[in-house]
PDB file of N, CA and C in Angstrom:
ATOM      1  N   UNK A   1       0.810  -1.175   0.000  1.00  0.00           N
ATOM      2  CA  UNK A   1       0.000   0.000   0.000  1.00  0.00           C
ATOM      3  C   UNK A   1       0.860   1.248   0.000  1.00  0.00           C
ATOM      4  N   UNK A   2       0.094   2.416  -0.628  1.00  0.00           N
ATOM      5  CA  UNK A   2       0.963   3.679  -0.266  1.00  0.00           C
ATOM      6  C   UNK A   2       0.577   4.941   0.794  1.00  0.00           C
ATOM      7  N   UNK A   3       1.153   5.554   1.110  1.00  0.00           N
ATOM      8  CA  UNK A   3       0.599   6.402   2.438  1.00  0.00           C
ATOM      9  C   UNK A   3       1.016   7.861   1.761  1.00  0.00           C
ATOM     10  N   UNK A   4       0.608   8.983   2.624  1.00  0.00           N
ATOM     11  CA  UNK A   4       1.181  10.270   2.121  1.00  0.00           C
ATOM     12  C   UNK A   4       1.444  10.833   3.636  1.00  0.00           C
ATOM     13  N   UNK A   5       1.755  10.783   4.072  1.00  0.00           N
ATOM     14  CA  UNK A   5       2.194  11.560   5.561  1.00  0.00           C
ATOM     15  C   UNK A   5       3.247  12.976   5.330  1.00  0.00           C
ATOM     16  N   UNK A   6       1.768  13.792   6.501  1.00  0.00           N
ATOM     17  CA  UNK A   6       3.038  15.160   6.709  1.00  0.00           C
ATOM     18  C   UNK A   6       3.951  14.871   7.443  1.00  0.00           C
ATOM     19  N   UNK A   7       5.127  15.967   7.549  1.00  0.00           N
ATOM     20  CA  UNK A   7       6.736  16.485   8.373  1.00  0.00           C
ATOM     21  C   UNK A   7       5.887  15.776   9.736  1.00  0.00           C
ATOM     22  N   UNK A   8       4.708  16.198  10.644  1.00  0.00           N
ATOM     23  CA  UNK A   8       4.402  15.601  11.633  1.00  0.00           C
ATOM     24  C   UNK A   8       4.190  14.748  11.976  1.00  0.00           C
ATOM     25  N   UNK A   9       3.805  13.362  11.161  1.00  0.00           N
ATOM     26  CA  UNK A   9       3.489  12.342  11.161  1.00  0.00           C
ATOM     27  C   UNK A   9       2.150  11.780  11.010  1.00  0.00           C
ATOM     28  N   UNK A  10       1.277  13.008  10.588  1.00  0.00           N
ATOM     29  CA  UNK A  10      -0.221  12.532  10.392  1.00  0.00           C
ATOM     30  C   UNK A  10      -0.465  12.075   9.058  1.00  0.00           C
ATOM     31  N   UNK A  11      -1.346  11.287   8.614  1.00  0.00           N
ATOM     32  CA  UNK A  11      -1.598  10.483   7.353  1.00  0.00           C
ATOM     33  C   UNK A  11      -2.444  11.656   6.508  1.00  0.00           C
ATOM     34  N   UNK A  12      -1.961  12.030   5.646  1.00  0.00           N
ATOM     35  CA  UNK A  12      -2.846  12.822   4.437  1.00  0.00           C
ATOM     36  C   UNK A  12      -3.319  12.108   3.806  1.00  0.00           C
ATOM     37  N   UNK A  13      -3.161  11.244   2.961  1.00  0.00           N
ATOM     38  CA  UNK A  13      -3.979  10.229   2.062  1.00  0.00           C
ATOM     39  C   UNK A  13      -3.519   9.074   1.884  1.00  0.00           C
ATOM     40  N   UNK A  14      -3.933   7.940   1.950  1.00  0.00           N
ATOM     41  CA  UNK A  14      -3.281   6.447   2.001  1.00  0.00           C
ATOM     42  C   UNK A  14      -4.304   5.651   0.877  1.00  0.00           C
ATOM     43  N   UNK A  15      -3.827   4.626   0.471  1.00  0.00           N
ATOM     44  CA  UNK A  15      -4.503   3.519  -0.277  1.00  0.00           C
ATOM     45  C   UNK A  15      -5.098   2.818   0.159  1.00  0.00           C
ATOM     46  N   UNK A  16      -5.540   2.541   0.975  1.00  0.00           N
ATOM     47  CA  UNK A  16      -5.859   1.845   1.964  1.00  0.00           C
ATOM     48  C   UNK A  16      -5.109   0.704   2.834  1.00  0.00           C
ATOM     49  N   UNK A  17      -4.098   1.263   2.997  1.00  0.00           N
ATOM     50  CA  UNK A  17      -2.763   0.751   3.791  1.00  0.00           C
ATOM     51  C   UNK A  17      -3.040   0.042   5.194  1.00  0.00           C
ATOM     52  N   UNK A  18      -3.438  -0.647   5.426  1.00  0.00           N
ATOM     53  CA  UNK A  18      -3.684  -1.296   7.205  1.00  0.00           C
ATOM     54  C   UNK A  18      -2.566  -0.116   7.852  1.00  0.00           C
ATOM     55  N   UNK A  19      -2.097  -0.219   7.576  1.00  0.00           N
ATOM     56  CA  UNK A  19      -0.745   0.255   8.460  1.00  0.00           C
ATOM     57  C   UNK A  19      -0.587   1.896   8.180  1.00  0.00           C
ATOM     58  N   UNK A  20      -1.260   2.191   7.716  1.00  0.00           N
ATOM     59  CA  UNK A  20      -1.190   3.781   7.691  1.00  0.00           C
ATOM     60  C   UNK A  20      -0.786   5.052   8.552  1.00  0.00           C
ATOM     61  N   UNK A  21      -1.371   4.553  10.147  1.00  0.00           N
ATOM     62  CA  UNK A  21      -1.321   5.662  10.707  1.00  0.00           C
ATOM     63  C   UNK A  21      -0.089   5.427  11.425  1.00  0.00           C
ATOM     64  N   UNK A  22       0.356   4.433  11.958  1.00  0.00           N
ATOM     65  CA  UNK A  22       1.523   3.657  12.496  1.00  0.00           C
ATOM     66  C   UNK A  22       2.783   4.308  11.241  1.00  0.00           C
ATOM     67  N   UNK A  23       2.666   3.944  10.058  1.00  0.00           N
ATOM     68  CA  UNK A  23       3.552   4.213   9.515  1.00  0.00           C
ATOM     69  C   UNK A  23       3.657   5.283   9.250  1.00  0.00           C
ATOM     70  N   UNK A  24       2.628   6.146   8.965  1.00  0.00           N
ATOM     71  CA  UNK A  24       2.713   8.209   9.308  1.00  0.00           C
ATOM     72  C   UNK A  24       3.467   8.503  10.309  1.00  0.00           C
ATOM     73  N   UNK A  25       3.220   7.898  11.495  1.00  0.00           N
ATOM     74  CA  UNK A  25       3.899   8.215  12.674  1.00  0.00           C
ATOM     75  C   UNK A  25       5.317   7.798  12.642  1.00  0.00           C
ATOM     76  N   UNK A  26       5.235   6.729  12.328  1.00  0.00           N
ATOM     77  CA  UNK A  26       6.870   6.916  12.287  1.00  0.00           C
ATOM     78  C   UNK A  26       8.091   6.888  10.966  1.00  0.00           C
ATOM     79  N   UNK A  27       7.554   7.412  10.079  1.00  0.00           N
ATOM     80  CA  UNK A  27       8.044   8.183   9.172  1.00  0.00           C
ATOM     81  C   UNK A  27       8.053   9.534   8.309  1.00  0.00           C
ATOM     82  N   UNK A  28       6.574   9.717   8.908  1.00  0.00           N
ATOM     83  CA  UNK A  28       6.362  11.238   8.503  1.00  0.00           C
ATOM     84  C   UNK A  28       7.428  12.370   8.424  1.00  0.00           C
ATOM     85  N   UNK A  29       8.402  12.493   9.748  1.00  0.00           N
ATOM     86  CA  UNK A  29       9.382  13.299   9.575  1.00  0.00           C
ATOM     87  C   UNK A  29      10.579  12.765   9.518  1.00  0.00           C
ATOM     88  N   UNK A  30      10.744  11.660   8.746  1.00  0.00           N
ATOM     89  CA  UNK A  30      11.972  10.940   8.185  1.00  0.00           C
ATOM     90  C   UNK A  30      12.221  11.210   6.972  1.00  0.00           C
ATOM     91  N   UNK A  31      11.475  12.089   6.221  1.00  0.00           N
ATOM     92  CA  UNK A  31      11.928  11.812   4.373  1.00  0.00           C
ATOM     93  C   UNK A  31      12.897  11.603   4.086  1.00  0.00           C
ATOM     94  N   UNK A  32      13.709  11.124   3.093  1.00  0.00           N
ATOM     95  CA  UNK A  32      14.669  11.387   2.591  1.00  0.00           C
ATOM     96  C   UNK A  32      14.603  12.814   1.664  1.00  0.00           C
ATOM     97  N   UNK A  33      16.317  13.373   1.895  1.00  0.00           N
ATOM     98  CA  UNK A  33      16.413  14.834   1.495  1.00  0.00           C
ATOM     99  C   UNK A  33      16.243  15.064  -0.065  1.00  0.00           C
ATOM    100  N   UNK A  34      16.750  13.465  -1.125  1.00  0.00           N
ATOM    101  CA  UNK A  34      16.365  13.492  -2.298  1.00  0.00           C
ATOM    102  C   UNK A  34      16.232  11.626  -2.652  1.00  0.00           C
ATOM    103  N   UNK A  35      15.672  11.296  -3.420  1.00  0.00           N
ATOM    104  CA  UNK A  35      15.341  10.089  -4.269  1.00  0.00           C
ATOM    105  C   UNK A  35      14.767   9.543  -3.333  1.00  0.00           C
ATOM    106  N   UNK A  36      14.902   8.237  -3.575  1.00  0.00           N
ATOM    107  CA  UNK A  36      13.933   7.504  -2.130  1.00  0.00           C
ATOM    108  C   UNK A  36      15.308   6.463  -1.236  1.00  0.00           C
ATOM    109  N   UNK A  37      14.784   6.515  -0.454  1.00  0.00           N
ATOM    110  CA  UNK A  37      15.112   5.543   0.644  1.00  0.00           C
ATOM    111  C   UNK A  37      14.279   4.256   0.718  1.00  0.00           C
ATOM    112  N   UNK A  38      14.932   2.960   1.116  1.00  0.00           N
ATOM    113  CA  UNK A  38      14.536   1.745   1.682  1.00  0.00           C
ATOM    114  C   UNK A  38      14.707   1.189   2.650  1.00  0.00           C
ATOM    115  N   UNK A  39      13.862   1.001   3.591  1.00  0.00           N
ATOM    116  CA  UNK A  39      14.134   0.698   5.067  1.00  0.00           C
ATOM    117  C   UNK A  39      13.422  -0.676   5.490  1.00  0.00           C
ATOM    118  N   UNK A  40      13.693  -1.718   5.227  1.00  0.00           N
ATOM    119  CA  UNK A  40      13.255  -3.157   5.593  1.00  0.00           C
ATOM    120  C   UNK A  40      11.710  -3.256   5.293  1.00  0.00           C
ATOM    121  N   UNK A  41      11.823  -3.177   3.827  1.00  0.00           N
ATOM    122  CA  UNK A  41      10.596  -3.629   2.996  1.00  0.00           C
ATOM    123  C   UNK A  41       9.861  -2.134   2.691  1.00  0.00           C
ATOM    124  N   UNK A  42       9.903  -1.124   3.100  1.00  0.00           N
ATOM    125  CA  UNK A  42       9.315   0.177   3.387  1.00  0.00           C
ATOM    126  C   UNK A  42      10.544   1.249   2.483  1.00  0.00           C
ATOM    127  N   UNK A  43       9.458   1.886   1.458  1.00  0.00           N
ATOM    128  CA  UNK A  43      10.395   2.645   0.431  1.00  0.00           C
ATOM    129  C   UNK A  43       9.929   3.950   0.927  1.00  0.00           C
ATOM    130  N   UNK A  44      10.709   5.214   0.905  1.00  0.00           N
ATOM    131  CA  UNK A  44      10.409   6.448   1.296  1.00  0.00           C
ATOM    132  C   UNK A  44      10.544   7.389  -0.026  1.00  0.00           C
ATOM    133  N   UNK A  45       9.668   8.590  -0.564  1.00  0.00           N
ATOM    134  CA  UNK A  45       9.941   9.696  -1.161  1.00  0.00           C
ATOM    135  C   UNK A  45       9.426  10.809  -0.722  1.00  0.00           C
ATOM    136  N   UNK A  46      10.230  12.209  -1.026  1.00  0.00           N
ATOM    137  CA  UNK A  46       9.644  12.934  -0.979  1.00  0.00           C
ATOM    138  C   UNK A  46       8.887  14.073  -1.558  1.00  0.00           C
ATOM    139  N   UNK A  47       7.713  14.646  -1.214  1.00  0.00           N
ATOM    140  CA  UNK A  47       6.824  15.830  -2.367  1.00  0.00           C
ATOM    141  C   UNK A  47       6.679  16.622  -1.691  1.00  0.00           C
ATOM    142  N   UNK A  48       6.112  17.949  -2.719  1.00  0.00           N
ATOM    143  CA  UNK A  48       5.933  18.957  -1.576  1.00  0.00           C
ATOM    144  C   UNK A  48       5.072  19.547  -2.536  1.00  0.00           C
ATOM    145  N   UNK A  49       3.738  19.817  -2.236  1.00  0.00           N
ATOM    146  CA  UNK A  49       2.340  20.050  -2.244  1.00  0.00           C
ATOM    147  C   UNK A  49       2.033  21.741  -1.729  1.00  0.00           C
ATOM    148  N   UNK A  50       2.089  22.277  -3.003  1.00  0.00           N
ATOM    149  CA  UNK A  50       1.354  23.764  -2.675  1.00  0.00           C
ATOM    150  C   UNK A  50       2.576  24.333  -1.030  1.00  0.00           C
ATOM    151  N   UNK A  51       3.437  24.105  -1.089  1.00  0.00           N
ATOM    152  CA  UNK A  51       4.448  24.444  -0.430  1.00  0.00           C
ATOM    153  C   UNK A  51       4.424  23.386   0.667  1.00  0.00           C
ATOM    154  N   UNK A  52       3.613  22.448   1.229  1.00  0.00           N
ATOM    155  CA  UNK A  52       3.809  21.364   2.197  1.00  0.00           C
ATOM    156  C   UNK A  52       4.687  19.979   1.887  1.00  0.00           C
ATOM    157  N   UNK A  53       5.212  19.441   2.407  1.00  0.00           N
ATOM    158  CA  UNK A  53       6.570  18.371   2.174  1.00  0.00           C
ATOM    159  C   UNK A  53       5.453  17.750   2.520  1.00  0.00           C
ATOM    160  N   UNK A  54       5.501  16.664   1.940  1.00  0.00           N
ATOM    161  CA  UNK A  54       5.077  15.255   2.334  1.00  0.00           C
ATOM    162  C   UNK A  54       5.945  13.981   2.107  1.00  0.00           C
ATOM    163  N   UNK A  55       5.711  12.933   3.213  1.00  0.00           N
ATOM    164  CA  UNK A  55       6.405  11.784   2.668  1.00  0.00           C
ATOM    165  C   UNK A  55       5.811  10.909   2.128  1.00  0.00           C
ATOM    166  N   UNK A  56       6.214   9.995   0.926  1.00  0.00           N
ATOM    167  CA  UNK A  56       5.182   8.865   0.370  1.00  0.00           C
ATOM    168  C   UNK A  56       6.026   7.374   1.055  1.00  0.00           C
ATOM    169  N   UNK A  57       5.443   7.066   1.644  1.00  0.00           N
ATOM    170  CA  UNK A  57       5.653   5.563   2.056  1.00  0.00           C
ATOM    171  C   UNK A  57       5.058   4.403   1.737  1.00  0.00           C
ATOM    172  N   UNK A  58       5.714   3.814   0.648  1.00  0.00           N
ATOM    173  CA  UNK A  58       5.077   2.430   0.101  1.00  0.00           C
ATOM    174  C   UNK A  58       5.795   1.154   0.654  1.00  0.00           C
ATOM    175  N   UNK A  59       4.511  -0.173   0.963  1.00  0.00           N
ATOM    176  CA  UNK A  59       5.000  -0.973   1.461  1.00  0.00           C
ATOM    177  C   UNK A  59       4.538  -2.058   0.731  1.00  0.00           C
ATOM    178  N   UNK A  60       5.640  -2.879   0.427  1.00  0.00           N
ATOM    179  CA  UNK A  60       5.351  -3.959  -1.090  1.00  0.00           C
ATOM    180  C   UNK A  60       6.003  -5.258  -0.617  1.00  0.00           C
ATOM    181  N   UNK A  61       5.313  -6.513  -1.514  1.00  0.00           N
ATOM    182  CA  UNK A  61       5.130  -7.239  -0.534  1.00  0.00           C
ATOM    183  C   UNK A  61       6.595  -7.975  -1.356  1.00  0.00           C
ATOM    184  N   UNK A  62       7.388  -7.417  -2.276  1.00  0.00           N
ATOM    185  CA  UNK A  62       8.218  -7.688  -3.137  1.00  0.00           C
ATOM    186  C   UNK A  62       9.399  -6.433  -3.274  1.00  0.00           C
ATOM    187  N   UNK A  63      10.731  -6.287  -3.469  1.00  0.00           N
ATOM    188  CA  UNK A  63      11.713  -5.040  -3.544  1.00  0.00           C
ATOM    189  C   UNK A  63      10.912  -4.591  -5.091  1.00  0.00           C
ATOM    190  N   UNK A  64      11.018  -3.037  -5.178  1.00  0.00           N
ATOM    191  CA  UNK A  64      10.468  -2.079  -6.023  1.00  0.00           C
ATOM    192  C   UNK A  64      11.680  -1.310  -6.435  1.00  0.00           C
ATOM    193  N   UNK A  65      11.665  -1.368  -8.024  1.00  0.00           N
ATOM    194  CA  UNK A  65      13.011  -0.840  -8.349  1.00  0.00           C
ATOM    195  C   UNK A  65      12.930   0.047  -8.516  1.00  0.00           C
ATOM    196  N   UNK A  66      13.891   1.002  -8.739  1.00  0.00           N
ATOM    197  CA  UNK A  66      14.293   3.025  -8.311  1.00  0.00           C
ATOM    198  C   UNK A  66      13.160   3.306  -9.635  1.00  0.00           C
ATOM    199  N   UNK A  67      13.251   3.009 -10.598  1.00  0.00           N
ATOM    200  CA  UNK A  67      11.863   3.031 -11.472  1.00  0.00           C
ATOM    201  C   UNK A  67      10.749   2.868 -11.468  1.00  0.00           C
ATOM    202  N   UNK A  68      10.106   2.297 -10.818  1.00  0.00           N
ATOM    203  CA  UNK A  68       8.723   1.771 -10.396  1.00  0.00           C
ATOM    204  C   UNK A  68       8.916   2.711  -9.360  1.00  0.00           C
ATOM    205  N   UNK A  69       9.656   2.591  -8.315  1.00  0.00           N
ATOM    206  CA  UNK A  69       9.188   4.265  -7.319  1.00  0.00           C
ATOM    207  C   UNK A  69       9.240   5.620  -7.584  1.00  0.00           C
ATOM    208  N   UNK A  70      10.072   5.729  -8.902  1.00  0.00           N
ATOM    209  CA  UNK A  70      10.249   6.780  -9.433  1.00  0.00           C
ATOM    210  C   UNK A  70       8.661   7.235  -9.856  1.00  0.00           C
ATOM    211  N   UNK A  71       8.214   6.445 -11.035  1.00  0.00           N
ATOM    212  CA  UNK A  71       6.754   6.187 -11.476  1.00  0.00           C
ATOM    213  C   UNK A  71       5.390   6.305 -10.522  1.00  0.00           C
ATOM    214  N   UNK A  72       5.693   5.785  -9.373  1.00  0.00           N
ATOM    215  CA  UNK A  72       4.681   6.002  -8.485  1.00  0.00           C
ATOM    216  C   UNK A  72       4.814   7.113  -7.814  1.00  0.00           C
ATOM    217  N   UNK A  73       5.767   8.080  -7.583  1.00  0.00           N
ATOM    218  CA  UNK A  73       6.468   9.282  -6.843  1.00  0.00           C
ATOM    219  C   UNK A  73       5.724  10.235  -8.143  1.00  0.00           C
ATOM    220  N   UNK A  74       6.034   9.844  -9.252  1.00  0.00           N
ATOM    221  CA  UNK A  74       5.561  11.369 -10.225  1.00  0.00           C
ATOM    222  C   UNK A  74       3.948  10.973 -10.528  1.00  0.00           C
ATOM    223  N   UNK A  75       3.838   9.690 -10.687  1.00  0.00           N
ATOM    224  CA  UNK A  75       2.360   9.649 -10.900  1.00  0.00           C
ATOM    225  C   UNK A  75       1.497  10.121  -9.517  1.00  0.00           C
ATOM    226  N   UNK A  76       1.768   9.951  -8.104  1.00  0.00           N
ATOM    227  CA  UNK A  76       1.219  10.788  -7.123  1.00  0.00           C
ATOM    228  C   UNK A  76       1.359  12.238  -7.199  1.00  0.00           C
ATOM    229  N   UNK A  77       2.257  12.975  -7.632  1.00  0.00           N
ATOM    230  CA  UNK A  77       2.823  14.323  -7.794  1.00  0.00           C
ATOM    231  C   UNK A  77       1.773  14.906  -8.893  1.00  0.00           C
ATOM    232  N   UNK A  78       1.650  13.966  -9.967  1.00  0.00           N
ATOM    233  CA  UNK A  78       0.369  14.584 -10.798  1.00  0.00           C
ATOM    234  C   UNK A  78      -0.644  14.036 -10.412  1.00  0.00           C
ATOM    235  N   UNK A  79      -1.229  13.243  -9.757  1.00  0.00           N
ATOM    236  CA  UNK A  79      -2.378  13.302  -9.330  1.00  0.00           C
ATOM    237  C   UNK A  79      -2.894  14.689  -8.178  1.00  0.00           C
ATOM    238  N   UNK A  80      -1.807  14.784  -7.397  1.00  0.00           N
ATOM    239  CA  UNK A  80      -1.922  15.917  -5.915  1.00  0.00           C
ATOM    240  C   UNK A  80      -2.376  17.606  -6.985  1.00  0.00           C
ATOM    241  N   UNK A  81      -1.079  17.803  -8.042  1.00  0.00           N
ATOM    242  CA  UNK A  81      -1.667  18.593  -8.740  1.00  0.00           C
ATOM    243  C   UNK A  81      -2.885  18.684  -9.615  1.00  0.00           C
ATOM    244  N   UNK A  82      -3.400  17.281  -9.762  1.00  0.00           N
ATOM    245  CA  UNK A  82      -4.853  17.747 -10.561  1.00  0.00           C
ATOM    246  C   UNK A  82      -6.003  18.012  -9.733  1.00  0.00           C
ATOM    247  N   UNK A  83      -5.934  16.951  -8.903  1.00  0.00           N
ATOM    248  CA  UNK A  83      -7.096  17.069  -7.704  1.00  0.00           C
ATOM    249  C   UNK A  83      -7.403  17.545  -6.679  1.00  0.00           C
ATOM    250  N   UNK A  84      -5.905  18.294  -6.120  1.00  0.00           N
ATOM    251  CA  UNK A  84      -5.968  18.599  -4.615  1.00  0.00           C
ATOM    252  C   UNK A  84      -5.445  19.924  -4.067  1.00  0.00           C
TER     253      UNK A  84
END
């Protein structure tokens, strides 16, 4: 699943992630400063939304290559700008 958590750790929008608010909390103010990070199954990026940082935290049940997170990092980035 994927999550969107602010710098504070609260969940902005998730996929329906079981683990959502748990994982807001404790990565919300972890982003990485550029590309993504991988932390034992848990990939990190970061966006920043009408001037707010957010972190995207996806958790896959398989390793996700710097391409496929790349892809899911810009395809969330244009979704936030069309809809939100």
């Amino acid at each position: 699943g994927c999550t969107l958590a602010t710098t504070d750790g609260l969940v902005f929008s998730t996929s329906g992630n079981p683990t959502a608010t748990e994982d807001a909390a404790q990565y919300g103010g972890n982003a990485p400063s550029e590309g993504a990070q991988e932390d034992a199954g848990v990939r990190l990026f970061t966006l920043t939304h009408q001037g707010t940082k957010l972190t995207g935290i996806i958790r896959a049940e398989k390793s996700l290559t710097h391409d496929t997170v790349r892809h899911i990092e810009s395809d969330t980035q244009e979704i936030l700008n069309r809809w939100i």
